[in-house]
Short mmCIF file of C-alpha atoms in Angstrom, two decimals:
data_model
loop_
_atom_site.label_atom_id
_atom_site.label_comp_id
_atom_site.label_asym_id
_atom_site.label_seq_id
_atom_site.Cartn_x
_atom_site.Cartn_y
_atom_site.Cartn_z
CA MET B 1 -22.40 -15.54 -11.77
CA SER B 2 -22.14 -19.02 -10.26
CA ARG B 3 -19.63 -19.79 -7.58
CA ARG B 4 -17.51 -21.74 -10.12
CA GLU B 5 -17.53 -18.80 -12.55
CA ILE B 6 -16.62 -16.42 -9.70
CA LEU B 7 -13.74 -18.66 -8.66
CA GLU B 8 -12.43 -18.88 -12.18
CA ALA B 9 -12.47 -15.19 -12.57
CA LEU B 10 -10.91 -14.74 -9.17
CA SER B 11 -7.96 -16.89 -10.15
CA GLY B 12 -6.69 -14.28 -12.54
CA LEU B 13 -7.59 -11.36 -10.33
CA LEU B 14 -5.91 -12.76 -7.25
CA LEU B 15 -2.76 -13.75 -9.21
CA ALA B 16 -2.56 -10.19 -10.48
CA LEU B 17 -3.00 -8.88 -6.87
CA PHE B 18 -0.40 -11.49 -5.70
CA VAL B 19 2.14 -10.22 -8.30
CA ALA B 20 1.63 -6.62 -7.13
CA MET B 21 2.06 -7.42 -3.52
CA LEU B 22 5.03 -9.71 -4.20
CA SER B 23 6.86 -6.92 -5.84
CA ALA B 24 6.73 -4.86 -2.69
CA THR B 25 7.55 -7.64 -0.27
CA VAL B 26 10.18 -9.45 -2.33
CA VAL B 27 12.22 -6.19 -2.10
CA SER B 28 11.73 -5.68 1.60
CA THR B 29 14.43 -8.05 2.86
CA ALA B 30 16.60 -7.54 -0.21
CA LEU B 31 16.58 -3.84 -0.14
CA PRO B 32 19.44 -3.23 2.36
CA GLN B 33 21.76 -5.32 0.09
CA ILE B 34 20.38 -3.64 -3.12
CA ILE B 35 21.04 -0.21 -1.76
CA GLY B 36 24.46 -1.32 -0.44
CA ALA B 37 25.36 -2.72 -3.83
CA LEU B 38 24.31 0.51 -5.62
CA HIS B 39 26.12 2.58 -2.87
CA GLY B 40 22.92 4.34 -1.86
CA THR B 41 22.02 6.12 1.39
CA GLN B 42 19.20 5.91 3.96
CA SER B 43 17.23 8.63 2.20
CA GLN B 44 17.50 6.77 -1.12
CA TYR B 45 16.51 3.62 0.68
CA THR B 46 13.31 5.29 1.84
CA TRP B 47 12.62 6.74 -1.70
CA VAL B 48 12.90 3.41 -3.46
CA VAL B 49 9.83 2.43 -1.40
CA THR B 50 8.21 5.95 -1.48
CA ALA B 51 8.51 6.45 -5.20
CA THR B 52 6.42 3.35 -5.82
CA LEU B 53 3.80 4.30 -3.19
CA LEU B 54 3.77 7.93 -4.32
CA VAL B 55 2.82 7.13 -7.98
CA SER B 56 0.58 4.34 -6.92
CA THR B 57 -1.25 6.74 -4.53
CA ALA B 58 -1.55 9.55 -7.02
CA THR B 59 -2.98 7.32 -9.85
CA THR B 60 -5.31 5.20 -7.71
CA PRO B 61 -8.31 7.64 -8.07
CA ILE B 62 -7.79 7.89 -11.76
CA TRP B 63 -7.82 4.08 -12.09
CA GLY B 64 -10.94 4.01 -10.06
CA LYS B 65 -12.76 6.62 -12.11
CA LEU B 66 -11.68 4.96 -15.37
CA ALA B 67 -13.26 1.67 -14.02
CA ASP B 68 -16.60 3.44 -13.73
CA LEU B 69 -16.43 4.68 -17.37
CA TYR B 70 -14.62 2.03 -19.37
CA ASN B 71 -13.88 -1.77 -19.70
CA LYS B 72 -12.72 -3.02 -16.40
CA LYS B 73 -11.06 -6.09 -17.89
CA THR B 74 -8.96 -4.05 -20.35
CA LEU B 75 -7.88 -1.67 -17.55
CA VAL B 76 -6.71 -4.56 -15.34
CA GLN B 77 -4.75 -5.99 -18.27
CA ALA B 78 -3.23 -2.55 -18.99
CA ALA B 79 -2.09 -2.23 -15.53
CA ILE B 80 -0.46 -5.69 -15.61
CA VAL B 81 1.48 -4.68 -18.78
CA ILE B 82 2.67 -1.31 -17.18
CA PHE B 83 3.67 -3.24 -13.96
CA THR B 84 5.64 -5.82 -15.89
CA LEU B 85 7.58 -3.17 -17.91
CA GLY B 86 8.31 -1.33 -14.70
CA SER B 87 9.66 -4.56 -13.13
CA LEU B 88 12.01 -5.23 -16.04
CA ILE B 89 13.40 -1.68 -16.02
CA SER B 90 13.90 -1.90 -12.27
CA GLY B 91 15.90 -5.02 -12.72
CA PHE B 92 18.20 -3.47 -15.16
CA ALA B 93 18.86 -0.28 -13.12
CA GLN B 94 22.59 0.73 -12.76
CA ASP B 95 22.33 3.19 -9.89
CA THR B 96 19.84 4.20 -7.21
CA ALA B 97 18.46 7.22 -9.28
CA GLN B 98 17.58 4.79 -12.11
CA LEU B 99 16.08 2.25 -9.63
CA ILE B 100 13.91 5.01 -7.95
CA ALA B 101 12.67 6.18 -11.32
CA ALA B 102 11.80 2.58 -12.54
CA ARG B 103 10.05 1.83 -9.27
CA ALA B 104 8.00 5.00 -9.76
CA PHE B 105 6.87 3.69 -13.22
CA GLN B 106 6.20 0.31 -11.59
CA GLY B 107 3.94 2.00 -9.05
CA LEU B 108 1.70 3.21 -11.98
CA GLY B 109 0.81 -0.35 -12.65
CA MET B 110 0.72 -1.37 -9.02
CA GLY B 111 -1.79 1.30 -8.28
CA GLY B 112 -4.06 0.06 -10.98
CA LEU B 113 -3.90 -3.64 -9.90
CA GLN B 114 -4.52 -2.84 -6.22
CA ILE B 115 -7.72 -0.81 -6.91
CA LEU B 116 -9.03 -2.57 -9.98
CA VAL B 117 -9.01 -6.03 -8.44
CA GLN B 118 -11.19 -4.77 -5.67
CA ILE B 119 -13.58 -2.93 -8.05
CA VAL B 120 -14.01 -6.07 -10.23
CA ILE B 121 -14.71 -8.24 -7.27
CA ALA B 122 -17.23 -5.67 -6.06
CA ALA B 123 -18.92 -5.81 -9.58
CA MET B 124 -19.16 -9.63 -9.23
CA ILE B 125 -20.04 -10.31 -5.64
CA SER B 126 -22.49 -8.57 -3.25
CA PRO B 127 -21.00 -6.87 -0.07
CA ARG B 128 -22.34 -9.51 2.27
CA ASP B 129 -21.25 -12.48 0.23
CA ARG B 130 -17.81 -10.88 -0.27
CA GLY B 131 -16.92 -11.75 3.31
CA ARG B 132 -16.61 -15.51 2.47
CA TYR B 133 -14.03 -14.80 -0.15
CA PHE B 134 -11.94 -12.74 2.24
CA GLY B 135 -10.30 -16.00 3.40
CA ILE B 136 -8.93 -16.59 -0.17
CA LEU B 137 -7.96 -12.88 -0.36
CA GLY B 138 -6.24 -13.19 3.00
CA GLY B 139 -4.46 -16.37 1.92
CA VAL B 140 -3.08 -14.52 -1.20
CA MET B 141 -1.95 -11.62 0.93
CA ALA B 142 -0.30 -13.84 3.41
CA LEU B 143 1.39 -15.98 0.73
CA ALA B 144 2.73 -12.91 -1.09
CA THR B 145 3.77 -11.17 2.11
CA VAL B 146 5.46 -14.28 3.68
CA GLY B 147 6.72 -15.69 0.37
CA GLY B 148 8.01 -12.35 -0.86
CA PRO B 149 10.61 -11.77 1.90
CA LEU B 150 11.61 -15.40 1.87
CA LEU B 151 12.05 -15.37 -1.99
CA GLY B 152 13.88 -12.02 -1.88
CA GLY B 153 16.21 -13.33 0.80
CA LEU B 154 16.90 -16.56 -1.17
CA ILE B 155 17.50 -14.59 -4.36
CA VAL B 156 20.14 -12.19 -2.86
CA ASP B 157 21.74 -15.02 -0.91
CA THR B 158 22.16 -17.10 -4.15
CA SER B 159 25.25 -15.95 -5.84
CA TRP B 160 24.30 -17.02 -9.38
CA LEU B 161 21.00 -15.12 -9.24
CA GLY B 162 21.70 -11.72 -7.60
CA TRP B 163 19.41 -8.95 -6.48
CA ARG B 164 18.15 -8.12 -9.95
CA TRP B 165 15.97 -11.17 -10.00
CA CYS B 166 13.98 -9.72 -7.17
CA PHE B 167 12.38 -7.56 -9.89
CA PHE B 168 12.40 -10.16 -12.73
CA VAL B 169 10.75 -12.93 -10.69
CA GLY B 170 7.30 -11.39 -10.93
CA VAL B 171 7.22 -11.13 -14.76
CA PRO B 172 6.13 -14.86 -15.33
CA PHE B 173 3.39 -14.48 -12.75
CA ALA B 174 2.12 -11.31 -14.46
CA ALA B 175 2.02 -13.02 -17.84
CA VAL B 176 -0.03 -15.97 -16.49
CA ALA B 177 -2.45 -13.48 -14.76
CA PHE B 178 -2.89 -11.66 -18.10
CA VAL B 179 -3.88 -14.91 -19.93
CA LEU B 180 -6.13 -16.15 -17.14
CA LEU B 181 -8.08 -12.86 -17.07
CA GLN B 182 -8.48 -13.01 -20.89
CA LYS B 183 -10.10 -16.49 -20.57
CA THR B 184 -12.05 -16.22 -17.41
CA LEU B 185 -13.22 -12.60 -16.75
CA HIS B 186 -16.43 -11.58 -18.41
CA LEU B 187 -18.21 -8.44 -17.24
CA PRO B 188 -20.83 -6.14 -18.91
CA VAL B 189 -19.28 -3.05 -20.27
CA VAL B 190 -21.13 0.27 -20.33
CA ARG B 191 -20.12 2.68 -23.10
CA ARG B 192 -20.34 6.42 -22.23
CA PRO B 193 -19.29 8.66 -25.18
CA ASP B 194 -19.63 11.73 -22.99
CA ALA B 195 -17.32 10.37 -20.30
CA ARG B 196 -14.57 12.78 -19.16
CA ILE B 197 -11.52 12.25 -16.88
CA ASP B 198 -10.58 15.00 -14.56
CA TYR B 199 -6.89 15.28 -15.52
CA TRP B 200 -6.44 18.61 -13.87
CA GLY B 201 -7.62 17.41 -10.57
CA ALA B 202 -5.52 14.25 -10.68
CA THR B 203 -2.39 16.34 -11.69
CA LEU B 204 -2.91 18.82 -8.88
CA ILE B 205 -3.33 16.05 -6.30
CA ALA B 206 -0.15 14.28 -7.49
CA VAL B 207 1.89 17.56 -7.53
CA GLY B 208 0.61 18.70 -4.23
CA VAL B 209 1.22 15.45 -2.42
CA SER B 210 4.66 15.06 -4.04
CA THR B 211 5.70 18.41 -2.92
CA LEU B 212 4.88 17.75 0.71
CA LEU B 213 6.57 14.34 0.56
CA ILE B 214 9.72 15.89 -0.88
CA TRP B 215 9.76 18.41 1.98
CA VAL B 216 9.41 15.69 4.51
CA THR B 217 12.38 13.74 3.08
CA PHE B 218 14.85 16.80 3.13
CA VAL B 219 13.72 18.76 6.12
CA ASP B 220 16.05 18.90 9.12
CA LYS B 221 18.88 17.37 6.90
CA ASN B 222 19.32 19.86 4.08
CA PHE B 223 17.39 22.69 5.64
CA GLY B 224 15.72 23.54 8.88
CA TRP B 225 12.04 23.20 9.95
CA LEU B 226 11.81 26.95 10.35
CA SER B 227 13.41 28.10 7.01
CA TRP B 228 12.42 29.74 3.68
CA GLN B 229 12.63 26.37 1.95
CA THR B 230 10.11 24.84 4.50
CA ALA B 231 7.78 27.84 4.03
CA ALA B 232 8.00 27.67 0.24
CA MET B 233 7.42 23.89 -0.04
CA VAL B 234 4.76 23.43 2.56
CA GLY B 235 2.90 26.60 1.38
CA ALA B 236 3.05 25.46 -2.26
CA GLY B 237 1.91 21.96 -1.43
CA VAL B 238 -1.04 23.15 0.62
CA ALA B 239 -2.05 25.73 -1.95
CA ILE B 240 -1.95 23.20 -4.72
CA LEU B 241 -4.01 20.75 -2.77
CA ALA B 242 -6.57 23.50 -1.92
CA LEU B 243 -6.73 24.26 -5.67
CA ALA B 244 -7.31 20.54 -6.38
CA VAL B 245 -10.27 20.58 -4.00
CA TRP B 246 -11.72 23.66 -5.72
CA VAL B 247 -11.38 21.84 -9.09
CA GLU B 248 -12.95 18.74 -7.74
CA SER B 249 -15.94 20.68 -6.52
CA ARG B 250 -16.58 22.05 -9.86
CA VAL B 251 -15.98 19.45 -12.57
CA ALA B 252 -18.61 17.12 -13.84
CA GLU B 253 -16.56 13.88 -13.25
CA PRO B 254 -14.33 14.52 -10.33
CA VAL B 255 -11.51 12.03 -9.83
CA VAL B 256 -12.20 12.18 -6.04
CA PRO B 257 -15.95 12.87 -5.76
CA LEU B 258 -16.35 15.14 -2.79
CA ASP B 259 -20.06 14.24 -2.32
CA VAL B 260 -19.21 10.57 -1.91
CA ILE B 261 -16.30 11.06 0.53
CA ALA B 262 -18.34 13.60 2.57
CA ARG B 263 -20.88 10.94 3.69
CA ARG B 264 -20.41 10.00 7.31
CA ASN B 265 -19.31 6.31 7.01
CA THR B 266 -17.21 7.04 3.90
CA ALA B 267 -15.42 9.87 5.58
CA LEU B 268 -14.78 7.98 8.78
CA ALA B 269 -13.60 4.85 6.85
CA ILE B 270 -11.14 7.26 4.89
CA VAL B 271 -9.82 8.64 8.19
CA ALA B 272 -9.29 5.24 9.62
CA SER B 273 -7.79 3.98 6.43
CA LEU B 274 -5.38 7.00 6.36
CA ALA B 275 -4.27 6.22 9.97
CA VAL B 276 -4.04 2.43 9.35
CA GLY B 277 -2.09 2.89 6.14
CA MET B 278 0.25 5.39 7.63
CA ALA B 279 0.98 3.29 10.67
CA MET B 280 1.08 -0.12 8.87
CA PHE B 281 3.07 0.75 5.84
CA GLY B 282 5.36 3.18 7.54
CA GLY B 283 6.21 0.72 10.26
CA ALA B 284 6.37 -2.52 8.44
CA VAL B 285 8.70 -1.29 5.67
CA PHE B 286 11.60 -1.01 8.12
CA LEU B 287 11.22 -4.43 9.77
CA GLY B 288 13.49 -6.05 7.21
CA GLN B 289 16.12 -3.36 7.74
CA TYR B 290 15.91 -3.89 11.41
CA PHE B 291 16.44 -7.58 11.36
CA GLN B 292 19.41 -7.36 8.83
CA ILE B 293 21.19 -4.22 9.92
CA GLY B 294 20.13 -3.92 13.52
CA ARG B 295 20.31 -7.64 14.34
CA GLY B 296 22.80 -8.96 11.75
CA TYR B 297 20.56 -11.62 10.16
CA SER B 298 20.68 -12.67 6.51
CA PRO B 299 17.96 -11.64 4.06
CA THR B 300 16.54 -15.27 4.12
CA GLU B 301 16.46 -15.26 7.95
CA ALA B 302 14.85 -11.78 7.97
CA GLY B 303 12.15 -13.06 5.70
CA LEU B 304 11.44 -16.03 7.99
CA LEU B 305 11.29 -13.70 11.08
CA THR B 306 8.36 -11.71 9.53
CA ILE B 307 6.15 -14.85 9.34
CA PRO B 308 4.19 -14.04 12.61
CA MET B 309 2.78 -10.90 11.01
CA MET B 310 1.60 -12.74 7.99
CA VAL B 311 0.05 -15.56 10.14
CA GLY B 312 -1.85 -12.77 11.85
CA VAL B 313 -3.09 -11.30 8.57
CA PHE B 314 -4.27 -14.74 7.21
CA ALA B 315 -5.92 -15.87 10.42
CA ALA B 316 -7.73 -12.62 11.11
CA SER B 317 -8.91 -11.97 7.55
CA THR B 318 -10.22 -15.51 7.27
CA VAL B 319 -12.14 -15.54 10.52
CA ALA B 320 -13.42 -11.99 10.23
CA GLY B 321 -14.46 -12.53 6.60
CA ARG B 322 -16.59 -15.63 7.44
CA LEU B 323 -18.21 -13.95 10.49
CA THR B 324 -18.98 -10.86 8.29
CA THR B 325 -20.80 -12.92 5.75
CA LYS B 326 -22.66 -14.82 8.45
CA THR B 327 -23.78 -11.79 10.47
CA GLY B 328 -23.81 -9.06 7.85
CA LYS B 329 -22.14 -6.80 10.51
CA VAL B 330 -18.70 -5.20 10.12
CA LYS B 331 -18.13 -2.41 12.55
CA GLY B 332 -17.15 -4.67 15.46
CA TYR B 333 -14.36 -6.21 13.46
CA ILE B 334 -13.02 -2.87 12.36
CA VAL B 335 -12.93 -1.48 15.90
CA ALA B 336 -11.20 -4.67 17.16
CA GLY B 337 -8.78 -4.59 14.38
CA THR B 338 -7.58 -0.99 14.96
CA ILE B 339 -7.28 -1.68 18.65
CA VAL B 340 -5.19 -4.91 18.15
CA LEU B 341 -3.11 -2.97 15.52
CA THR B 342 -2.33 -0.22 17.98
CA ALA B 343 -1.52 -2.83 20.74
CA GLY B 344 0.90 -4.50 18.36
CA PHE B 345 2.69 -1.21 17.53
CA ALA B 346 2.90 -0.51 21.39
CA VAL B 347 4.67 -3.87 21.81
CA LEU B 348 7.06 -3.16 19.03
CA SER B 349 7.91 0.28 20.39
CA THR B 350 9.75 -1.36 23.23
CA MET B 351 12.30 -3.10 21.09
CA ASP B 352 15.96 -2.21 20.62
CA HIS B 353 18.95 -4.16 19.18
CA ALA B 354 18.84 -6.79 21.98
CA THR B 355 15.03 -7.43 22.38
CA SER B 356 13.83 -11.07 22.51
CA LEU B 357 12.69 -12.23 19.16
CA TYR B 358 9.61 -13.91 20.85
CA LEU B 359 8.40 -10.48 22.08
CA ILE B 360 8.98 -8.90 18.62
CA GLY B 361 7.26 -11.92 16.97
CA PHE B 362 4.20 -11.40 19.36
CA GLY B 363 4.01 -7.70 18.49
CA MET B 364 4.15 -8.51 14.64
CA PHE B 365 1.45 -11.01 15.02
CA LEU B 366 -0.82 -8.40 16.73
CA VAL B 367 -0.09 -6.00 13.97
CA GLY B 368 -0.94 -8.55 11.38
CA ALA B 369 -4.16 -9.50 13.05
CA GLY B 370 -5.14 -5.94 13.22
CA VAL B 371 -4.58 -5.33 9.58
CA GLY B 372 -6.45 -8.52 8.70
CA MET B 373 -9.58 -7.46 10.59
CA SER B 374 -9.66 -3.77 9.60
CA MET B 375 -8.17 -3.06 6.16
CA GLN B 376 -10.54 -4.87 3.73
CA ASN B 377 -13.54 -4.27 5.90
CA LEU B 378 -13.03 -0.41 5.72
CA VAL B 379 -13.19 -0.72 1.90
CA LEU B 380 -16.33 -2.88 2.34
CA VAL B 381 -18.09 -0.22 4.38
CA VAL B 382 -17.53 2.32 1.60
CA GLN B 383 -18.57 -0.16 -1.18
CA ASN B 384 -21.84 -0.99 0.73
CA SER B 385 -22.82 2.60 0.88
CA VAL B 386 -22.66 3.60 -2.78
CA PRO B 387 -24.49 2.53 -5.93
CA LEU B 388 -22.68 0.21 -8.34
CA ARG B 389 -22.08 2.95 -10.82
CA GLU B 390 -19.98 4.80 -8.17
CA ILE B 391 -18.11 1.78 -6.89
CA GLY B 392 -14.93 2.64 -8.72
CA ALA B 393 -14.74 6.26 -7.60
CA ALA B 394 -15.60 5.42 -4.00
CA SER B 395 -13.20 2.39 -3.83
CA GLY B 396 -10.53 4.56 -5.45
CA ALA B 397 -11.07 7.32 -2.86
CA VAL B 398 -10.66 5.11 0.19
CA THR B 399 -7.76 3.22 -1.37
CA PHE B 400 -6.22 6.54 -2.42
CA PHE B 401 -6.22 7.87 1.23
CA ARG B 402 -4.92 4.61 2.59
CA SER B 403 -2.03 4.60 0.18
CA LEU B 404 -1.52 8.28 0.88
CA GLY B 405 -1.28 7.45 4.53
CA GLY B 406 1.30 4.71 3.71
CA THR B 407 3.22 7.00 1.50
CA ILE B 408 3.38 9.84 4.20
CA GLY B 409 4.14 7.17 6.80
CA VAL B 410 7.17 5.87 5.02
CA SER B 411 8.52 9.35 4.42
CA VAL B 412 7.95 10.68 7.81
CA LEU B 413 9.06 7.51 9.69
CA GLY B 414 11.99 7.17 7.38
CA ALA B 415 13.00 10.70 8.18
CA ILE B 416 12.69 10.07 11.92
CA LEU B 417 14.70 6.82 11.65
CA ALA B 418 17.48 8.45 9.58
CA ASN B 419 17.80 11.32 12.08
CA GLN B 420 17.74 9.00 15.11
CA VAL B 421 20.25 6.64 13.50
CA ALA B 422 22.56 9.59 12.72
CA ALA B 423 22.37 10.81 16.32
CA ASN B 424 23.03 7.30 17.76
CA ILE B 425 26.01 6.75 15.44
CA ALA B 426 27.49 10.11 16.37
CA SER B 427 27.00 9.29 20.16
CA GLY B 428 28.54 5.86 19.68
CA LEU B 429 31.57 7.13 17.76
CA ALA B 430 32.07 9.82 20.32
CA LYS B 431 32.18 7.26 23.17
CA LEU B 432 34.62 5.14 21.08
CA GLY B 433 36.87 8.20 20.41
CA VAL B 434 36.64 7.85 16.71
CA PRO B 435 36.38 11.09 14.63
CA ALA B 436 33.36 11.18 12.22
CA SER B 437 35.90 11.73 9.34
CA LYS B 438 37.41 8.33 10.02
CA SER B 439 34.12 6.38 10.41
CA GLY B 440 34.25 5.20 6.89
CA GLY B 441 30.95 6.83 5.98
CA ALA B 442 29.07 4.82 8.71
CA GLY B 443 26.36 7.46 8.92
CA GLY B 444 25.30 7.40 5.26
CA SER B 445 26.02 3.93 3.93
CA LEU B 446 23.78 0.91 4.37
CA ASP B 447 26.77 -1.46 3.28
CA VAL B 448 27.44 -2.32 6.90
CA THR B 449 29.66 -5.34 6.22
CA SER B 450 32.31 -3.09 4.58
CA LEU B 451 32.80 -1.12 7.84
CA PRO B 452 35.47 -1.82 10.52
CA GLY B 453 34.41 -4.22 13.23
CA PRO B 454 33.91 -1.74 16.16
CA ILE B 455 32.16 0.82 13.92
CA GLN B 456 29.99 -2.01 12.47
CA GLU B 457 28.69 -2.86 15.98
CA ILE B 458 27.85 0.91 16.64
CA VAL B 459 25.89 1.09 13.42
CA ARG B 460 23.94 -2.08 14.12
CA ALA B 461 23.09 -0.89 17.62
CA ALA B 462 22.11 2.48 16.23
CA TYR B 463 19.62 0.97 13.76
CA GLY B 464 18.25 -1.57 16.28
CA ASP B 465 17.72 1.12 18.94
CA ALA B 466 16.16 3.71 16.57
CA THR B 467 13.53 1.34 15.18
CA GLY B 468 11.48 1.23 18.36
CA HIS B 469 11.07 5.10 18.05
CA ILE B 470 9.18 4.80 14.73
CA PHE B 471 6.84 2.09 16.12
CA LEU B 472 5.94 4.33 19.00
CA VAL B 473 5.01 7.09 16.47
CA SER B 474 3.01 4.38 14.56
CA ALA B 475 1.12 3.41 17.69
CA ALA B 476 0.14 7.12 18.27
CA ILE B 477 -1.07 7.49 14.68
CA ALA B 478 -3.04 4.23 14.89
CA ILE B 479 -5.03 5.64 17.88
CA VAL B 480 -6.68 7.96 15.31
CA GLY B 481 -7.91 4.89 13.51
CA ILE B 482 -9.55 3.65 16.68
CA ILE B 483 -11.40 6.87 17.18
CA ALA B 484 -12.69 6.93 13.58
CA ALA B 485 -13.68 3.20 13.74
CA LEU B 486 -15.72 3.90 17.03
CA ALA B 487 -17.53 6.75 15.30
CA LEU B 488 -18.66 4.61 12.30
CA LYS B 489 -22.46 4.17 11.97
CA PRO B 490 -23.38 0.46 12.33
CA VAL B 491 -24.67 -0.94 8.99
CA THR B 492 -25.89 -4.34 7.74
CA LEU B 493 -24.20 -5.36 4.60
CA ARG B 494 -26.59 -5.65 1.61
CA ASP B 495 -27.15 -8.97 -0.30
CA SER B 496 -27.56 -7.25 -3.68
CA LEU B 497 -24.79 -6.05 -6.04
CA ASP B 498 -26.42 -2.55 -6.38
CA LEU B 499 -28.37 -0.30 -4.03
CA PRO B 500 -32.16 -0.63 -4.37
CA ALA B 501 -33.74 1.86 -6.73
CA ASP B 502 -35.65 3.76 -4.00
CA LYS B 503 -32.46 4.53 -2.18
CA ASP B 504 -30.75 5.97 -5.22
CA ASP B 505 -31.20 9.52 -6.38
CA ASP B 506 -33.12 10.64 -9.47
CA LYS B 507 -30.02 11.29 -11.49
CA GLY B 508 -28.56 7.84 -10.70
CA ALA B 509 -31.82 6.20 -11.61
CA ALA B 510 -31.80 7.97 -14.89
CA VAL B 511 -28.22 6.73 -15.55
CA LYS B 512 -29.10 3.18 -14.68
CA GLN B 513 -32.19 3.22 -17.01
CA ALA B 514 -29.93 4.40 -19.86
CA GLU B 515 -27.18 1.96 -19.32
CA PRO B 516 -28.70 -1.31 -20.79
CA ALA B 517 -28.84 0.24 -24.19
CA GLY B 518 -25.06 0.61 -24.36
CA ALA B 519 -24.10 -2.55 -22.34
CA LEU B 520 -21.81 -4.97 -24.05
CA SER B 521 -19.95 -8.12 -22.90
CA ASP B 522 -16.19 -8.74 -22.87
#
């Protein structure tokens, strides 16, 4: 494809990615008010985010495998339709249970968009040339992540719109992306009548991960760490995931190919992505809550205060992308990114309800820069090491584990935050001499403005002081990413779309020789 054809196709792909990212970030600053309006709790706050990540995570490898077997363009458009329907249902939700269910359905389309966009780009552009487009990709990420919180804040602060438009606003963008892809994206399609999807493996992975995440959400609140409920849920989750590994090792077309993820660089990239995803998603989700509840800013102001992080993402991804294309080297940027990310979390771990906004902004900039240098480059390492026919499964695997890390991070850090907040509120009320029964539900409600003045101050301080603890945990997790990045084997990115024939196995060569007979065009 010529550069013009690539840019035309990228317009629809990046708009679809923009819509998916916007759906997550537009809610971040509005979520405290949404949960407050629906009379939700801190656990439900976490699950509005976790439900989307969970379904997105569980279905990512399925989307990736489907992309190796069927029409990539049709799959992207199908993901857009599912995502749009989920957005509309979320906007009409009447309580938090309905909102969580709708967000879970929305996650099905979001998972498809996040992985399929990467797969299609990999099918058009060689690994080395892909770096020069990272600036565009970084710009889209920065725009969605900066614009989302600002847009969400403006929506909930505008009385004649209301929070429901946080979900409706992405629908027009999704429709435009669908039309653009129909007109501009043209890829060869390989028909494989014998193709099979490993539904058993996908189901077992989803059920096993869900069981462990549900346990994380309720442990230490509804039952103890050492209890029969913990033993039952953890035991069941581990057993189901072990069964999933057994299934994946025996089926002909595994959703998560064990032979691919067992390769050194792929395995290390997955470990680093797991740590980065857990730290980044888990920590960043609660920043909007910190600024609004802990510091008392409006949703619009909270969105503006997250700009340093997005500037870091845009600047680092642009510079690192261009240098990657120029040099063909990628390991150094991943190592530097994980170190900067960890440093950013270390800075944020010092904050409380009175910390200087300049220091918090500096910490957020470091976190954004670390993400910009490491996240996409980790996917690039994996894509560079596999033949084109495995690009979907390999990309799906690394994205799956990154999303899994994010899902676990949100659940674990959300549980830590909820417990710490409850302890801080109880301590503050005791000092004030207010019995818990007369606190107005301060420990469970996020509608802080409805609380009496003195209790409101206690709740704000509790949230502000507790947030530093979750960033300290994030910093510890991110250290694992540094170790994995240092262990990566240095590679030079290839200039070709596919691996040379002499580096592929005999089975792969046979498949590639058989493909042209069934190749079609969209």
